[in-house]
């Protein structure tokens, strides 16, 4: 997934451990899987970030992936609508956020069409694994 979408090679053992950790700790987040005819065609991960400014939780949409042959067919739209419906039942959820590669114009347009707006922030990181 990361190789195709972001040109990144990930360590399979680290990713598997990360997935298992989230599955064992649902307070940290969860996964959404899209299926057609019992075949997985897409997925995304939700993680949670507390906002003192809003006294609520942002659901961060991460690890978005739709199989190439199913793109531009409403799969992401369906997953996004599903998480919005889930959030309607959660009083503490104050919104949704995601990050996107700067040159991924197709994804950016999809997010805009679905009602998301670009924020004026830049992301910074210092990884202890590099």
GROMACS .gro file of N, CA and C in nm:
model
  390
    1UNK      N    1   0.081  -0.119   0.000
    1UNK     CA    2   0.000   0.000   0.000
    1UNK      C    3   0.086   0.126   0.000
    2UNK      N    4   0.174   0.137   0.098
    2UNK     CA    5   0.257   0.258   0.109
    2UNK      C    6   0.350   0.272  -0.010
    3UNK      N    7   0.396   0.161  -0.063
    3UNK     CA    8   0.485   0.165  -0.180
    3UNK      C    9   0.410   0.225  -0.299
    4UNK      N   10   0.286   0.182  -0.319
    4UNK     CA   11   0.208   0.231  -0.432
    4UNK      C   12   0.164   0.375  -0.414
    5UNK      N   13   0.120   0.411  -0.294
    5UNK     CA   14   0.061   0.543  -0.274
    5UNK      C   15   0.161   0.651  -0.238
    6UNK      N   16   0.269   0.616  -0.169
    6UNK     CA   17   0.363   0.718  -0.121
    6UNK      C   18   0.509   0.687  -0.153
    7UNK      N   19   0.533   0.584  -0.231
    7UNK     CA   20   0.671   0.547  -0.266
    7UNK      C   21   0.754   0.511  -0.143
    8UNK      N   22   0.689   0.453  -0.040
    8UNK     CA   23   0.759   0.419   0.083
    8UNK      C   24   0.760   0.268   0.101
    9UNK      N   25   0.875   0.217   0.141
    9UNK     CA   26   0.888   0.074   0.171
    9UNK      C   27   0.882   0.060   0.323
   10UNK      N   28   0.787  -0.019   0.370
   10UNK     CA   29   0.769  -0.039   0.513
   10UNK      C   30   0.819  -0.177   0.553
   11UNK      N   31   0.851  -0.191   0.679
   11UNK     CA   32   0.896  -0.319   0.734
   11UNK      C   33   0.773  -0.402   0.772
   12UNK      N   34   0.749  -0.514   0.705
   12UNK     CA   35   0.628  -0.593   0.730
   12UNK      C   36   0.607  -0.631   0.876
   13UNK      N   37   0.712  -0.668   0.948
   13UNK     CA   38   0.697  -0.706   1.088
   13UNK      C   39   0.651  -0.589   1.174
   14UNK      N   40   0.701  -0.470   1.144
   14UNK     CA   41   0.662  -0.350   1.219
   14UNK      C   42   0.516  -0.316   1.189
   15UNK      N   43   0.478  -0.323   1.062
   15UNK     CA   44   0.340  -0.293   1.024
   15UNK      C   45   0.243  -0.392   1.088
   16UNK      N   46   0.275  -0.520   1.082
   16UNK     CA   47   0.188  -0.622   1.143
   16UNK      C   48   0.171  -0.597   1.292
   17UNK      N   49   0.280  -0.565   1.360
   17UNK     CA   50   0.273  -0.535   1.504
   17UNK      C   51   0.186  -0.411   1.527
   18UNK      N   52   0.199  -0.311   1.440
   18UNK     CA   53   0.119  -0.190   1.454
   18UNK      C   54  -0.029  -0.216   1.435
   19UNK      N   55  -0.063  -0.296   1.334
   19UNK     CA   56  -0.203  -0.332   1.310
   19UNK      C   57  -0.258  -0.409   1.430
   20UNK      N   58  -0.184  -0.507   1.477
   20UNK     CA   59  -0.229  -0.587   1.591
   20UNK      C   60  -0.247  -0.503   1.716
   21UNK      N   61  -0.158  -0.407   1.737
   21UNK     CA   62  -0.169  -0.319   1.854
   21UNK      C   63  -0.299  -0.238   1.849
   22UNK      N   64  -0.331  -0.183   1.731
   22UNK     CA   65  -0.455  -0.106   1.720
   22UNK      C   66  -0.577  -0.196   1.739
   23UNK      N   67  -0.575  -0.314   1.681
   23UNK     CA   68  -0.688  -0.406   1.697
   23UNK      C   69  -0.710  -0.444   1.843
   24UNK      N   70  -0.603  -0.451   1.922
   24UNK     CA   71  -0.614  -0.486   2.064
   24UNK      C   72  -0.649  -0.366   2.151
   25UNK      N   73  -0.640  -0.245   2.095
   25UNK     CA   74  -0.663  -0.122   2.172
   25UNK      C   75  -0.762  -0.032   2.098
   26UNK      N   76  -0.890  -0.070   2.095
   26UNK     CA   77  -0.987   0.008   2.018
   26UNK      C   78  -1.006   0.152   2.067
   27UNK      N   79  -0.961   0.183   2.188
   27UNK     CA   80  -0.971   0.322   2.233
   27UNK      C   81  -0.877   0.412   2.154
   28UNK      N   82  -0.777   0.353   2.089
   28UNK     CA   83  -0.682   0.429   2.008
   28UNK      C   84  -0.732   0.452   1.865
   29UNK      N   85  -0.820   0.364   1.816
   29UNK     CA   86  -0.869   0.377   1.680
   29UNK      C   87  -0.925   0.247   1.629
   30UNK      N   88  -0.954   0.245   1.498
   30UNK     CA   89  -1.015   0.126   1.438
   30UNK      C   90  -0.997   0.130   1.287
   31UNK      N   91  -1.029   0.020   1.223
   31UNK     CA   92  -1.019   0.008   1.077
   31UNK      C   93  -1.158  -0.004   1.015
   32UNK      N   94  -1.171   0.048   0.895
   32UNK     CA   95  -1.290   0.030   0.812
   32UNK      C   96  -1.244  -0.045   0.687
   33UNK      N   97  -1.319  -0.146   0.650
   33UNK     CA   98  -1.286  -0.225   0.531
   33UNK      C   99  -1.406  -0.222   0.437
   34UNK      N  100  -1.381  -0.193   0.310
   34UNK     CA  101  -1.486  -0.195   0.208
   34UNK      C  102  -1.478  -0.325   0.131
   35UNK      N  103  -1.593  -0.388   0.112
   35UNK     CA  104  -1.598  -0.514   0.040
   35UNK      C  105  -1.698  -0.507  -0.074
   36UNK      N  106  -1.668  -0.576  -0.181
   36UNK     CA  107  -1.762  -0.599  -0.290
   36UNK      C  108  -1.758  -0.749  -0.317
   37UNK      N  109  -1.875  -0.812  -0.312
   37UNK     CA  110  -1.883  -0.957  -0.334
   37UNK      C  111  -1.782  -1.034  -0.248
   38UNK      N  112  -1.775  -0.995  -0.121
   38UNK     CA  113  -1.688  -1.060  -0.022
   38UNK      C  114  -1.539  -1.045  -0.052
   39UNK      N  115  -1.503  -0.950  -0.137
   39UNK     CA  116  -1.363  -0.919  -0.166
   39UNK      C  117  -1.330  -0.783  -0.107
   40UNK      N  118  -1.218  -0.773  -0.036
   40UNK     CA  119  -1.174  -0.644   0.016
   40UNK      C  120  -1.126  -0.559  -0.100
   41UNK      N  121  -1.186  -0.439  -0.114
   41UNK     CA  122  -1.149  -0.349  -0.223
   41UNK      C  123  -1.092  -0.217  -0.171
   42UNK      N  124  -1.106  -0.194  -0.041
   42UNK     CA  125  -1.053  -0.070   0.016
   42UNK      C  126  -1.052  -0.076   0.167
   43UNK      N  127  -0.976   0.016   0.226
   43UNK     CA  128  -0.970   0.023   0.372
   43UNK      C  129  -0.920   0.161   0.414
   44UNK      N  130  -0.943   0.191   0.538
   44UNK     CA  131  -0.884   0.309   0.600
   44UNK      C  132  -0.876   0.285   0.750
   45UNK      N  133  -0.796   0.366   0.814
   45UNK     CA  134  -0.778   0.355   0.958
   45UNK      C  135  -0.819   0.488   1.021
   46UNK      N  136  -0.886   0.479   1.134
   46UNK     CA  137  -0.921   0.597   1.213
   46UNK      C  138  -0.838   0.594   1.340
   47UNK      N  139  -0.768   0.704   1.368
   47UNK     CA  140  -0.703   0.722   1.498
   47UNK      C  141  -0.764   0.846   1.562
   48UNK      N  142  -0.746   0.859   1.691
   48UNK     CA  143  -0.816   0.964   1.766
   48UNK      C  144  -0.716   1.063   1.825
   49UNK      N  145  -0.752   1.191   1.814
   49UNK     CA  146  -0.669   1.298   1.870
   49UNK      C  147  -0.756   1.391   1.953
   50UNK      N  148  -0.721   1.406   2.080
   50UNK     CA  149  -0.794   1.497   2.168
   50UNK      C  150  -0.763   1.641   2.131
   51UNK      N  151  -0.866   1.726   2.128
   51UNK     CA  152  -0.849   1.869   2.104
   51UNK      C  153  -0.901   1.947   2.223
   52UNK      N  154  -0.809   2.011   2.295
   52UNK     CA  155  -0.853   2.096   2.406
   52UNK      C  156  -0.925   2.219   2.354
   53UNK      N  157  -0.891   2.266   2.236
   53UNK     CA  158  -0.959   2.382   2.177
   53UNK      C  159  -1.107   2.355   2.153
   54UNK      N  160  -1.139   2.230   2.123
   54UNK     CA  161  -1.276   2.195   2.088
   54UNK      C  162  -1.344   2.110   2.196
   55UNK      N  163  -1.266   2.070   2.298
   55UNK     CA  164  -1.317   1.979   2.401
   55UNK      C  165  -1.380   1.857   2.335
   56UNK      N  166  -1.307   1.803   2.240
   56UNK     CA  167  -1.358   1.687   2.167
   56UNK      C  168  -1.246   1.612   2.098
   57UNK      N  169  -1.285   1.511   2.025
   57UNK     CA  170  -1.190   1.422   1.959
   57UNK      C  171  -1.202   1.438   1.808
   58UNK      N  172  -1.088   1.458   1.743
   58UNK     CA  173  -1.083   1.449   1.597
   58UNK      C  174  -1.056   1.305   1.559
   59UNK      N  175  -1.127   1.257   1.461
   59UNK     CA  176  -1.095   1.128   1.403
   59UNK      C  177  -1.003   1.155   1.285
   60UNK      N  178  -0.882   1.105   1.292
   60UNK     CA  179  -0.785   1.118   1.184
   60UNK      C  180  -0.803   1.001   1.088
   61UNK      N  181  -0.824   1.031   0.962
   61UNK     CA  182  -0.836   0.930   0.857
   61UNK      C  183  -0.696   0.903   0.804
   62UNK      N  184  -0.652   0.779   0.815
   62UNK     CA  185  -0.516   0.744   0.775
   62UNK      C  186  -0.517   0.612   0.698
   63UNK      N  187  -0.404   0.583   0.637
   63UNK     CA  188  -0.385   0.456   0.566
   63UNK      C  189  -0.498   0.426   0.469
   64UNK      N  190  -0.541   0.529   0.397
   64UNK     CA  191  -0.648   0.512   0.298
   64UNK      C  192  -0.593   0.434   0.179
   65UNK      N  193  -0.667   0.333   0.139
   65UNK     CA  194  -0.627   0.258   0.019
   65UNK      C  195  -0.750   0.199  -0.048
   66UNK      N  196  -0.756   0.217  -0.179
   66UNK     CA  197  -0.858   0.152  -0.262
   66UNK      C  198  -0.783   0.083  -0.376
   67UNK      N  199  -0.815  -0.044  -0.400
   67UNK     CA  200  -0.749  -0.117  -0.509
   67UNK      C  201  -0.767  -0.041  -0.640
   68UNK      N  202  -0.662  -0.042  -0.719
   68UNK     CA  203  -0.657   0.037  -0.842
   68UNK      C  204  -0.781   0.018  -0.929
   69UNK      N  205  -0.823  -0.105  -0.948
   69UNK     CA  206  -0.935  -0.132  -1.037
   69UNK      C  207  -1.070  -0.086  -0.982
   70UNK      N  208  -1.074  -0.043  -0.855
   70UNK     CA  209  -1.198   0.005  -0.794
   70UNK      C  210  -1.196   0.155  -0.767
   71UNK      N  211  -1.090   0.222  -0.804
   71UNK     CA  212  -1.082   0.367  -0.781
   71UNK      C  213  -1.177   0.442  -0.873
   72UNK      N  214  -1.221   0.559  -0.824
   72UNK     CA  215  -1.313   0.646  -0.897
   72UNK      C  216  -1.450   0.579  -0.914
   73UNK      N  217  -1.483   0.491  -0.818
   73UNK     CA  218  -1.612   0.421  -0.822
   73UNK      C  219  -1.691   0.441  -0.693
   74UNK      N  220  -1.651   0.539  -0.611
   74UNK     CA  221  -1.727   0.571  -0.491
   74UNK      C  222  -1.692   0.489  -0.367
   75UNK      N  223  -1.584   0.412  -0.372
   75UNK     CA  224  -1.547   0.329  -0.257
   75UNK      C  225  -1.507   0.417  -0.139
   76UNK      N  226  -1.417   0.513  -0.163
   76UNK     CA  227  -1.377   0.601  -0.052
   76UNK      C  228  -1.497   0.681  -0.003
   77UNK      N  229  -1.577   0.733  -0.094
   77UNK     CA  230  -1.696   0.809  -0.056
   77UNK      C  231  -1.784   0.728   0.040
   78UNK      N  232  -1.803   0.600   0.010
   78UNK     CA  233  -1.884   0.513   0.096
   78UNK      C  234  -1.821   0.495   0.233
   79UNK      N  235  -1.689   0.475   0.236
   79UNK     CA  236  -1.622   0.459   0.366
   79UNK      C  237  -1.632   0.588   0.447
   80UNK      N  238  -1.613   0.703   0.381
   80UNK     CA  239  -1.621   0.832   0.450
   80UNK      C  240  -1.762   0.854   0.505
   81UNK      N  241  -1.863   0.825   0.424
   81UNK     CA  242  -2.001   0.840   0.470
   81UNK      C  243  -2.027   0.749   0.590
   82UNK      N  244  -1.972   0.629   0.587
   82UNK     CA  245  -1.989   0.535   0.698
   82UNK      C  246  -1.928   0.589   0.827
   83UNK      N  247  -1.807   0.644   0.820
   83UNK     CA  248  -1.746   0.696   0.944
   83UNK      C  249  -1.820   0.820   0.993
   84UNK      N  250  -1.875   0.900   0.902
   84UNK     CA  251  -1.955   1.015   0.944
   84UNK      C  252  -2.080   0.968   1.019
   85UNK      N  253  -2.142   0.863   0.970
   85UNK     CA  254  -2.259   0.807   1.038
   85UNK      C  255  -2.221   0.751   1.175
   86UNK      N  256  -2.108   0.682   1.183
   86UNK     CA  257  -2.060   0.632   1.313
   86UNK      C  258  -2.039   0.748   1.410
   87UNK      N  259  -1.980   0.855   1.362
   87UNK     CA  260  -1.948   0.970   1.447
   87UNK      C  261  -2.073   1.042   1.496
   88UNK      N  262  -2.181   1.034   1.422
   88UNK     CA  263  -2.305   1.099   1.465
   88UNK      C  264  -2.352   1.048   1.600
   89UNK      N  265  -2.320   0.925   1.633
   89UNK     CA  266  -2.360   0.866   1.761
   89UNK      C  267  -2.260   0.892   1.873
   90UNK      N  268  -2.152   0.963   1.843
   90UNK     CA  269  -2.047   0.989   1.942
   90UNK      C  270  -2.043   1.138   1.972
   91UNK      N  271  -2.086   1.175   2.092
   91UNK     CA  272  -2.090   1.317   2.128
   91UNK      C  273  -1.952   1.381   2.133
   92UNK      N  274  -1.847   1.302   2.159
   92UNK     CA  275  -1.714   1.361   2.174
   92UNK      C  276  -1.642   1.386   2.042
   93UNK      N  277  -1.692   1.333   1.931
   93UNK     CA  278  -1.626   1.353   1.801
   93UNK      C  279  -1.660   1.492   1.749
   94UNK      N  280  -1.555   1.572   1.726
   94UNK     CA  281  -1.577   1.710   1.681
   94UNK      C  282  -1.542   1.731   1.535
   95UNK      N  283  -1.485   1.631   1.468
   95UNK     CA  284  -1.455   1.647   1.327
   95UNK      C  285  -1.360   1.540   1.277
   96UNK      N  286  -1.325   1.555   1.150
   96UNK     CA  287  -1.238   1.460   1.081
   96UNK      C  288  -1.120   1.534   1.022
   97UNK      N  289  -1.005   1.472   1.027
   97UNK     CA  290  -0.885   1.530   0.966
   97UNK      C  291  -0.809   1.421   0.893
   98UNK      N  292  -0.728   1.464   0.799
   98UNK     CA  293  -0.638   1.372   0.730
   98UNK      C  294  -0.524   1.451   0.673
   99UNK      N  295  -0.419   1.381   0.636
   99UNK     CA  296  -0.311   1.444   0.562
   99UNK      C  297  -0.303   1.374   0.428
  100UNK      N  298  -0.252   1.447   0.330
  100UNK     CA  299  -0.244   1.393   0.194
  100UNK      C  300  -0.113   1.442   0.132
  101UNK      N  301  -0.053   1.359   0.049
  101UNK     CA  302   0.069   1.400  -0.020
  101UNK      C  303   0.040   1.523  -0.105
  102UNK      N  304   0.134   1.618  -0.106
  102UNK     CA  305   0.114   1.745  -0.176
  102UNK      C  306   0.085   1.729  -0.324
  103UNK      N  307   0.139   1.625  -0.386
  103UNK     CA  308   0.119   1.608  -0.530
  103UNK      C  309   0.005   1.511  -0.564
  104UNK      N  310  -0.071   1.468  -0.465
  104UNK     CA  311  -0.183   1.377  -0.491
  104UNK      C  312  -0.310   1.459  -0.516
  105UNK      N  313  -0.315   1.520  -0.633
  105UNK     CA  314  -0.425   1.611  -0.667
  105UNK      C  315  -0.560   1.541  -0.676
  106UNK      N  316  -0.561   1.417  -0.721
  106UNK     CA  317  -0.688   1.344  -0.733
  106UNK      C  318  -0.749   1.324  -0.594
  107UNK      N  319  -0.668   1.280  -0.498
  107UNK     CA  320  -0.719   1.260  -0.362
  107UNK      C  321  -0.764   1.393  -0.302
  108UNK      N  322  -0.687   1.499  -0.322
  108UNK     CA  323  -0.724   1.629  -0.268
  108UNK      C  324  -0.860   1.674  -0.321
  109UNK      N  325  -0.883   1.655  -0.450
  109UNK     CA  326  -1.012   1.694  -0.508
  109UNK      C  327  -1.125   1.609  -0.451
  110UNK      N  328  -1.099   1.481  -0.430
  110UNK     CA  329  -1.200   1.394  -0.368
  110UNK      C  330  -1.238   1.447  -0.231
  111UNK      N  331  -1.140   1.483  -0.150
  111UNK     CA  332  -1.168   1.532  -0.015
  111UNK      C  333  -1.246   1.663  -0.020
  112UNK      N  334  -1.212   1.751  -0.113
  112UNK     CA  335  -1.287   1.877  -0.128
  112UNK      C  336  -1.432   1.851  -0.167
  113UNK      N  337  -1.452   1.764  -0.264
  113UNK     CA  338  -1.587   1.732  -0.311
  113UNK      C  339  -1.672   1.677  -0.196
  114UNK      N  340  -1.610   1.605  -0.106
  114UNK     CA  341  -1.683   1.547   0.007
  114UNK      C  342  -1.702   1.646   0.122
  115UNK      N  343  -1.657   1.770   0.105
  115UNK     CA  344  -1.684   1.874   0.204
  115UNK      C  345  -1.569   1.910   0.296
  116UNK      N  346  -1.453   1.849   0.277
  116UNK     CA  347  -1.338   1.884   0.361
  116UNK      C  348  -1.271   2.008   0.305
  117UNK      N  349  -1.208   2.085   0.392
  117UNK     CA  350  -1.135   2.205   0.349
  117UNK      C  351  -0.988   2.193   0.388
  118UNK      N  352  -0.904   2.252   0.306
  118UNK     CA  353  -0.760   2.250   0.333
  118UNK      C  354  -0.729   2.343   0.449
  119UNK      N  355  -0.647   2.297   0.542
  119UNK     CA  356  -0.607   2.377   0.658
  119UNK      C  357  -0.473   2.445   0.630
  120UNK      N  358  -0.444   2.553   0.703
  120UNK     CA  359  -0.320   2.627   0.679
  120UNK      C  360  -0.199   2.574   0.756
  121UNK      N  361  -0.198   2.445   0.787
  121UNK     CA  362  -0.089   2.388   0.866
  121UNK      C  363   0.010   2.312   0.778
  122UNK      N  364   0.133   2.305   0.822
  122UNK     CA  365   0.233   2.216   0.765
  122UNK      C  366   0.260   2.107   0.868
  123UNK      N  367   0.302   1.992   0.823
  123UNK     CA  368   0.335   1.884   0.916
  123UNK      C  369   0.486   1.876   0.933
  124UNK      N  370   0.529   1.852   1.055
  124UNK     CA  371   0.669   1.830   1.086
  124UNK      C  372   0.680   1.697   1.161
  125UNK      N  373   0.797   1.634   1.152
  125UNK     CA  374   0.816   1.506   1.218
  125UNK      C  375   0.963   1.489   1.253
  126UNK      N  376   0.985   1.423   1.364
  126UNK     CA  377   1.118   1.372   1.396
  126UNK      C  378   1.097   1.227   1.435
  127UNK      N  379   1.148   1.137   1.355
  127UNK     CA  380   1.128   0.996   1.379
  127UNK      C  381   1.248   0.937   1.451
  128UNK      N  382   1.224   0.863   1.556
  128UNK     CA  383   1.336   0.800   1.626
  128UNK      C  384   1.383   0.674   1.555
  129UNK      N  385   1.320   0.638   1.444
  129UNK     CA  386   1.357   0.518   1.370
  129UNK      C  387   1.447   0.546   1.252
  130UNK      N  388   1.478   0.671   1.224
  130UNK     CA  389   1.564   0.704   1.108
  130UNK      C  390   1.708   0.716   1.148
   0.00000   0.00000   0.00000
